[in-house]
mmCIF file of C-alpha atoms in Angstrom:
data_model
loop_
_atom_site.group_PDB
_atom_site.id
_atom_site.type_symbol
_atom_site.label_atom_id
_atom_site.label_comp_id
_atom_site.label_asym_id
_atom_site.label_seq_id
_atom_site.Cartn_x
_atom_site.Cartn_y
_atom_site.Cartn_z
ATOM 1 C CA UNK J 216 11.359 10.440 8.752
ATOM 2 C CA UNK J 217 8.009 8.629 8.576
ATOM 3 C CA UNK J 218 9.274 5.157 9.350
ATOM 4 C CA UNK J 219 6.896 2.313 10.086
ATOM 5 C CA UNK J 220 8.078 -1.005 11.491
ATOM 6 C CA UNK J 221 6.408 -4.381 11.672
ATOM 7 C CA UNK J 222 7.180 -7.344 13.849
ATOM 8 C CA UNK J 223 7.682 -10.151 13.179
ATOM 9 C CA UNK J 224 8.828 -10.059 9.570
ATOM 10 C CA UNK J 225 8.134 -13.772 9.137
ATOM 11 C CA UNK J 226 6.119 -16.228 11.164
ATOM 12 C CA UNK J 227 5.312 -19.897 10.669
ATOM 13 C CA UNK J 228 2.629 -21.397 12.851
ATOM 14 C CA UNK J 229 0.504 -24.500 13.161
ATOM 15 C CA UNK J 230 -3.126 -24.530 12.122
ATOM 16 C CA UNK J 231 -5.412 -23.496 14.988
ATOM 17 C CA UNK J 232 -2.964 -21.205 16.758
ATOM 18 C CA UNK J 233 -3.152 -17.420 17.000
ATOM 19 C CA UNK J 234 -0.563 -15.005 15.699
ATOM 20 C CA UNK J 235 -0.051 -11.376 16.697
ATOM 21 C CA UNK J 236 1.548 -8.856 14.358
ATOM 22 C CA UNK J 237 2.708 -5.455 15.606
ATOM 23 C CA UNK J 238 2.829 -2.236 13.611
ATOM 24 C CA UNK J 239 4.660 0.783 14.986
ATOM 25 C CA UNK J 240 5.172 4.311 13.702
ATOM 26 C CA UNK J 241 8.686 5.129 14.880
ATOM 27 C CA UNK J 242 9.016 8.868 14.425
ATOM 28 C CA UNK J 243 5.488 10.212 14.187
ATOM 29 C CA UNK J 244 2.104 9.762 15.805
ATOM 30 C CA UNK J 245 -0.559 8.068 13.753
ATOM 31 C CA UNK J 246 -4.177 8.386 14.785
ATOM 32 C CA UNK J 247 -5.096 6.083 11.929
ATOM 33 C CA UNK J 248 -3.416 2.879 10.853
ATOM 34 C CA UNK J 249 -4.482 0.480 8.135
ATOM 35 C CA UNK J 250 -4.058 -3.261 7.697
ATOM 36 C CA UNK J 251 -3.712 -4.789 4.257
ATOM 37 C CA UNK J 252 -3.358 -8.279 2.881
ATOM 38 C CA UNK J 253 -1.450 -9.078 -0.290
ATOM 39 C CA UNK J 254 -1.313 -12.282 -2.316
ATOM 40 C CA UNK J 255 1.642 -13.039 -4.620
ATOM 41 C CA UNK J 256 1.960 -10.650 -7.566
ATOM 42 C CA UNK J 257 -1.283 -8.927 -6.621
ATOM 43 C CA UNK J 258 -2.131 -5.534 -5.259
ATOM 44 C CA UNK J 259 -2.933 -4.647 -1.665
ATOM 45 C CA UNK J 260 -6.380 -5.370 -0.281
ATOM 46 C CA UNK J 261 -7.523 -3.235 2.616
ATOM 47 C CA UNK J 262 -8.719 -5.332 5.538
ATOM 48 C CA UNK J 263 -9.480 -2.741 8.182
ATOM 49 C CA UNK J 264 -8.953 0.804 9.386
ATOM 50 C CA UNK J 265 -7.656 1.158 12.912
ATOM 51 C CA UNK J 266 -8.232 4.337 14.899
ATOM 52 C CA UNK J 267 -6.499 4.991 18.193
ATOM 53 C CA UNK J 268 -8.815 4.513 21.115
ATOM 54 C CA UNK J 269 -11.766 3.183 19.146
ATOM 55 C CA UNK J 270 -12.949 0.039 17.425
ATOM 56 C CA UNK J 271 -11.524 -0.832 14.045
ATOM 57 C CA UNK J 272 -13.620 -0.525 10.912
ATOM 58 C CA UNK J 273 -13.518 -3.680 8.818
ATOM 59 C CA UNK J 274 -13.957 -3.952 5.066
ATOM 60 C CA UNK J 275 -16.724 -6.063 3.655
ATOM 61 C CA UNK J 276 -15.930 -9.757 3.810
ATOM 62 C CA UNK J 277 -13.295 -9.462 6.539
ATOM 63 C CA UNK J 278 -14.230 -11.315 9.729
ATOM 64 C CA UNK J 279 -13.682 -9.053 12.717
ATOM 65 C CA UNK J 280 -13.677 -11.977 15.152
ATOM 66 C CA UNK J 281 -10.930 -13.676 13.200
ATOM 67 C CA UNK J 282 -8.735 -10.638 12.617
ATOM 68 C CA UNK J 283 -8.607 -8.789 15.923
ATOM 69 C CA UNK J 284 -7.224 -5.281 15.792
ATOM 70 C CA UNK J 285 -6.104 -3.205 18.734
ATOM 71 C CA UNK J 286 -4.840 0.374 18.458
ATOM 72 C CA UNK J 287 -3.763 1.080 22.012
ATOM 73 C CA UNK J 288 -1.562 4.103 21.391
ATOM 74 C CA UNK J 289 -0.730 6.667 18.720
ATOM 75 C CA UNK J 290 2.284 4.624 17.662
ATOM 76 C CA UNK J 291 1.143 1.022 17.940
ATOM 77 C CA UNK J 292 -1.512 -1.122 16.312
ATOM 78 C CA UNK J 293 -1.697 -4.909 16.501
ATOM 79 C CA UNK J 294 -3.390 -7.475 14.286
ATOM 80 C CA UNK J 295 -4.115 -10.886 15.775
ATOM 81 C CA UNK J 296 -5.036 -13.697 13.417
ATOM 82 C CA UNK J 297 -7.036 -16.067 15.598
ATOM 83 C CA UNK J 298 -7.298 -19.795 14.968
ATOM 84 C CA UNK J 299 -5.178 -19.480 11.875
ATOM 85 C CA UNK J 300 -5.711 -21.830 8.946
ATOM 86 C CA UNK J 301 -3.598 -22.441 5.823
ATOM 87 C CA UNK J 302 -5.838 -20.144 3.777
ATOM 88 C CA UNK J 303 -4.804 -17.281 6.083
ATOM 89 C CA UNK J 304 -1.248 -17.615 4.794
ATOM 90 C CA UNK J 305 -0.408 -14.308 3.152
ATOM 91 C CA UNK J 306 1.684 -11.150 3.303
ATOM 92 C CA UNK J 307 0.203 -8.731 5.829
ATOM 93 C CA UNK J 308 1.167 -5.079 5.576
ATOM 94 C CA UNK J 309 0.277 -2.182 7.819
ATOM 95 C CA UNK J 310 0.419 1.515 7.096
ATOM 96 C CA UNK J 311 0.282 4.574 9.300
ATOM 97 C CA UNK J 312 -1.314 7.816 8.277
ATOM 98 C CA UNK J 313 0.950 10.836 8.642
ATOM 99 C CA UNK J 314 -0.671 14.267 8.494
ATOM 100 C CA UNK J 315 1.638 16.418 6.362
ATOM 101 C CA UNK J 316 -0.695 19.400 6.123
ATOM 102 C CA UNK J 317 -4.303 20.301 6.807
ATOM 103 C CA UNK J 318 -5.295 18.937 3.417
ATOM 104 C CA UNK J 319 -2.860 16.097 2.925
ATOM 105 C CA UNK J 320 -2.525 12.761 4.627
ATOM 106 C CA UNK J 321 0.101 10.308 3.450
ATOM 107 C CA UNK J 322 0.250 6.631 4.281
ATOM 108 C CA UNK J 323 3.634 5.131 5.060
ATOM 109 C CA UNK J 324 3.902 1.376 4.908
ATOM 110 C CA UNK J 325 5.611 -1.147 7.086
ATOM 111 C CA UNK J 326 7.893 -3.813 5.604
ATOM 112 C CA UNK J 327 5.230 -6.491 5.865
ATOM 113 C CA UNK J 328 4.858 -9.798 7.707
ATOM 114 C CA UNK J 329 4.908 -13.092 5.851
ATOM 115 C CA UNK J 330 2.536 -15.507 7.612
ATOM 116 C CA UNK J 331 2.671 -19.199 6.778
ATOM 117 C CA UNK J 332 0.159 -21.491 8.438
ATOM 118 C CA UNK J 333 0.999 -25.188 8.244
ATOM 119 C CA UNK H 209 -16.990 2.318 -4.564
ATOM 120 C CA UNK H 210 -14.007 4.046 -6.115
ATOM 121 C CA UNK H 211 -12.021 1.968 -8.585
ATOM 122 C CA UNK H 212 -8.605 2.583 -10.107
ATOM 123 C CA UNK H 213 -7.752 0.862 -13.354
ATOM 124 C CA UNK H 214 -4.014 0.481 -13.716
ATOM 125 C CA UNK H 215 -2.316 -0.559 -16.948
ATOM 126 C CA UNK H 216 -0.402 -2.359 -18.160
ATOM 127 C CA UNK H 217 -0.439 -5.126 -15.591
ATOM 128 C CA UNK H 218 2.867 -6.583 -16.788
ATOM 129 C CA UNK H 219 5.689 -4.873 -18.645
ATOM 130 C CA UNK H 220 9.015 -6.348 -19.699
ATOM 131 C CA UNK H 221 11.441 -4.028 -21.463
ATOM 132 C CA UNK H 222 15.122 -3.652 -22.261
ATOM 133 C CA UNK H 223 17.452 -1.347 -20.401
ATOM 134 C CA UNK H 224 17.400 2.148 -21.887
ATOM 135 C CA UNK H 225 13.802 2.055 -23.091
ATOM 136 C CA UNK H 226 11.093 4.446 -21.953
ATOM 137 C CA UNK H 227 7.739 3.393 -20.505
ATOM 138 C CA UNK H 228 4.506 4.825 -19.191
ATOM 139 C CA UNK H 229 2.109 3.370 -16.623
ATOM 140 C CA UNK H 230 -1.449 4.639 -16.417
ATOM 141 C CA UNK H 231 -4.040 4.865 -13.664
ATOM 142 C CA UNK H 232 -7.592 5.804 -14.591
ATOM 143 C CA UNK H 233 -10.808 6.200 -12.666
ATOM 144 C CA UNK H 234 -14.282 7.626 -13.054
ATOM 145 C CA UNK H 235 -13.972 9.044 -9.533
ATOM 146 C CA UNK H 236 -12.249 12.180 -8.341
ATOM 147 C CA UNK H 237 -9.477 11.748 -5.793
ATOM 148 C CA UNK H 238 -8.219 14.343 -3.347
ATOM 149 C CA UNK H 239 -4.706 13.044 -3.927
ATOM 150 C CA UNK H 240 -2.980 10.223 -5.725
ATOM 151 C CA UNK H 241 0.090 8.404 -4.608
ATOM 152 C CA UNK H 242 2.585 6.220 -6.449
ATOM 153 C CA UNK H 243 4.446 3.442 -4.681
ATOM 154 C CA UNK H 244 7.138 0.979 -5.676
ATOM 155 C CA UNK H 245 7.302 -2.405 -4.019
ATOM 156 C CA UNK H 246 10.008 -5.065 -4.169
ATOM 157 C CA UNK H 247 9.308 -8.736 -3.391
ATOM 158 C CA UNK H 248 8.919 -9.423 0.321
ATOM 159 C CA UNK H 249 8.903 -5.748 1.272
ATOM 160 C CA UNK H 250 6.303 -3.087 1.904
ATOM 161 C CA UNK H 251 5.461 -0.401 -0.670
ATOM 162 C CA UNK H 252 7.716 2.644 -0.657
ATOM 163 C CA UNK H 253 6.156 6.006 -1.418
ATOM 164 C CA UNK H 254 7.545 7.650 -4.550
ATOM 165 C CA UNK H 255 5.368 10.711 -4.849
ATOM 166 C CA UNK H 256 2.041 12.290 -3.912
ATOM 167 C CA UNK H 257 0.200 14.488 -6.382
ATOM 168 C CA UNK H 258 -2.553 16.724 -5.126
ATOM 169 C CA UNK H 259 -3.367 19.442 -7.650
ATOM 170 C CA UNK H 260 -5.107 18.779 -10.974
ATOM 171 C CA UNK H 261 -2.584 19.066 -13.807
ATOM 172 C CA UNK H 262 0.353 18.747 -11.441
ATOM 173 C CA UNK H 263 3.609 17.315 -12.777
ATOM 174 C CA UNK H 264 6.347 16.073 -10.485
ATOM 175 C CA UNK H 265 9.762 14.763 -11.419
ATOM 176 C CA UNK H 266 11.927 12.377 -9.459
ATOM 177 C CA UNK H 267 15.172 11.863 -11.403
ATOM 178 C CA UNK H 268 14.123 9.734 -14.414
ATOM 179 C CA UNK H 269 10.528 9.388 -13.192
ATOM 180 C CA UNK H 270 7.829 11.869 -14.191
ATOM 181 C CA UNK H 271 4.419 11.796 -12.524
ATOM 182 C CA UNK H 272 1.345 13.591 -13.790
ATOM 183 C CA UNK H 273 -2.062 14.120 -12.215
ATOM 184 C CA UNK H 274 -4.940 14.673 -14.612
ATOM 185 C CA UNK H 275 -6.676 18.048 -14.713
ATOM 186 C CA UNK H 276 -9.866 16.501 -13.332
ATOM 187 C CA UNK H 277 -7.955 14.520 -10.673
ATOM 188 C CA UNK H 278 -9.337 11.246 -12.001
ATOM 189 C CA UNK H 279 -6.232 9.846 -13.652
ATOM 190 C CA UNK H 280 -2.487 9.794 -13.373
ATOM 191 C CA UNK H 281 0.552 8.549 -15.233
ATOM 192 C CA UNK H 282 4.083 7.529 -14.398
ATOM 193 C CA UNK H 283 6.716 7.865 -17.106
ATOM 194 C CA UNK H 284 10.179 6.369 -16.734
ATOM 195 C CA UNK H 285 12.942 7.517 -19.046
ATOM 196 C CA UNK H 286 15.876 5.278 -19.919
ATOM 197 C CA UNK H 287 14.799 2.454 -17.637
ATOM 198 C CA UNK H 288 17.447 0.581 -15.690
ATOM 199 C CA UNK H 289 17.410 -2.926 -14.152
ATOM 200 C CA UNK H 290 17.188 -1.269 -10.732
ATOM 201 C CA UNK H 291 13.758 0.070 -11.706
ATOM 202 C CA UNK H 292 12.380 -3.471 -11.677
ATOM 203 C CA UNK H 293 9.516 -3.856 -9.229
ATOM 204 C CA UNK H 294 5.785 -3.594 -8.669
ATOM 205 C CA UNK H 295 4.469 -0.071 -9.206
ATOM 206 C CA UNK H 296 1.217 0.794 -7.461
ATOM 207 C CA UNK H 297 -0.983 3.826 -7.793
ATOM 208 C CA UNK H 298 -3.375 4.652 -4.966
ATOM 209 C CA UNK H 299 -6.036 7.298 -4.771
ATOM 210 C CA UNK H 300 -7.219 8.936 -1.579
ATOM 211 C CA UNK H 301 -10.932 9.577 -1.320
ATOM 212 C CA UNK H 302 -12.205 13.026 -0.505
ATOM 213 C CA UNK H 303 -14.334 11.840 2.425
ATOM 214 C CA UNK H 304 -11.902 9.592 4.243
ATOM 215 C CA UNK H 305 -8.247 8.684 4.435
ATOM 216 C CA UNK H 306 -8.628 5.307 2.798
ATOM 217 C CA UNK H 307 -6.499 4.495 -0.222
ATOM 218 C CA UNK H 308 -7.902 2.723 -3.238
ATOM 219 C CA UNK H 309 -5.130 0.789 -4.925
ATOM 220 C CA UNK H 310 -4.763 -0.063 -8.563
ATOM 221 C CA UNK H 311 -3.891 -3.681 -9.390
ATOM 222 C CA UNK H 312 -0.268 -2.775 -9.930
ATOM 223 C CA UNK H 313 2.194 -2.911 -12.800
ATOM 224 C CA UNK H 314 4.918 -5.519 -12.549
ATOM 225 C CA UNK H 315 7.891 -3.996 -14.374
ATOM 226 C CA UNK H 316 10.919 -6.009 -15.425
ATOM 227 C CA UNK H 317 13.871 -4.190 -16.960
ATOM 228 C CA UNK H 318 16.281 -6.581 -18.634
ATOM 229 C CA UNK H 319 19.967 -5.691 -18.875
#
């Protein structure tokens, strides 16, 4: 159980276009999802926390107008990179929070989306 | 801001050797999770430790959570080439569900 999917797995786009990435929890409901960015051989950097039915909370330095997040249901969150530029090229990973007990929440990660902006 | 110092950052060893990866912080975490990530894939959860002093074993991997819940270690016995990957520790804060990640340990096990 606790499977998280992401779509697409890879996307190549031209500079100035927008790209939407979907994150789905397949076998559980996730009130909270997280979006991370990862550069080669580096750790994950949290971009934003997405709560179902409310506005996302962005980490310091992350532009909310550039990285639009929508969490329309308990199983789906989307990240839209607007007006993408080459410096936005990265590996984007989502995670979904799965409540295992009253005191324990575990994050399960999607397989990631490799974005390349030409 | 909670920080997790993970060491070593890089580790290259021969098959059959043992190794230990450390995660240390000055902050207390409600839980700590260890992940393994292969290139081009998302992190896969290995274990979650919750109780101070807790020890969990997963085949050749042994995970320990410090008594004060500020540090953790991952010990691998008789490493195999299949253990190669990026190992990440992540601590969950007591006031929210956010994870603070360590910088990761890139492990290479040579045959």
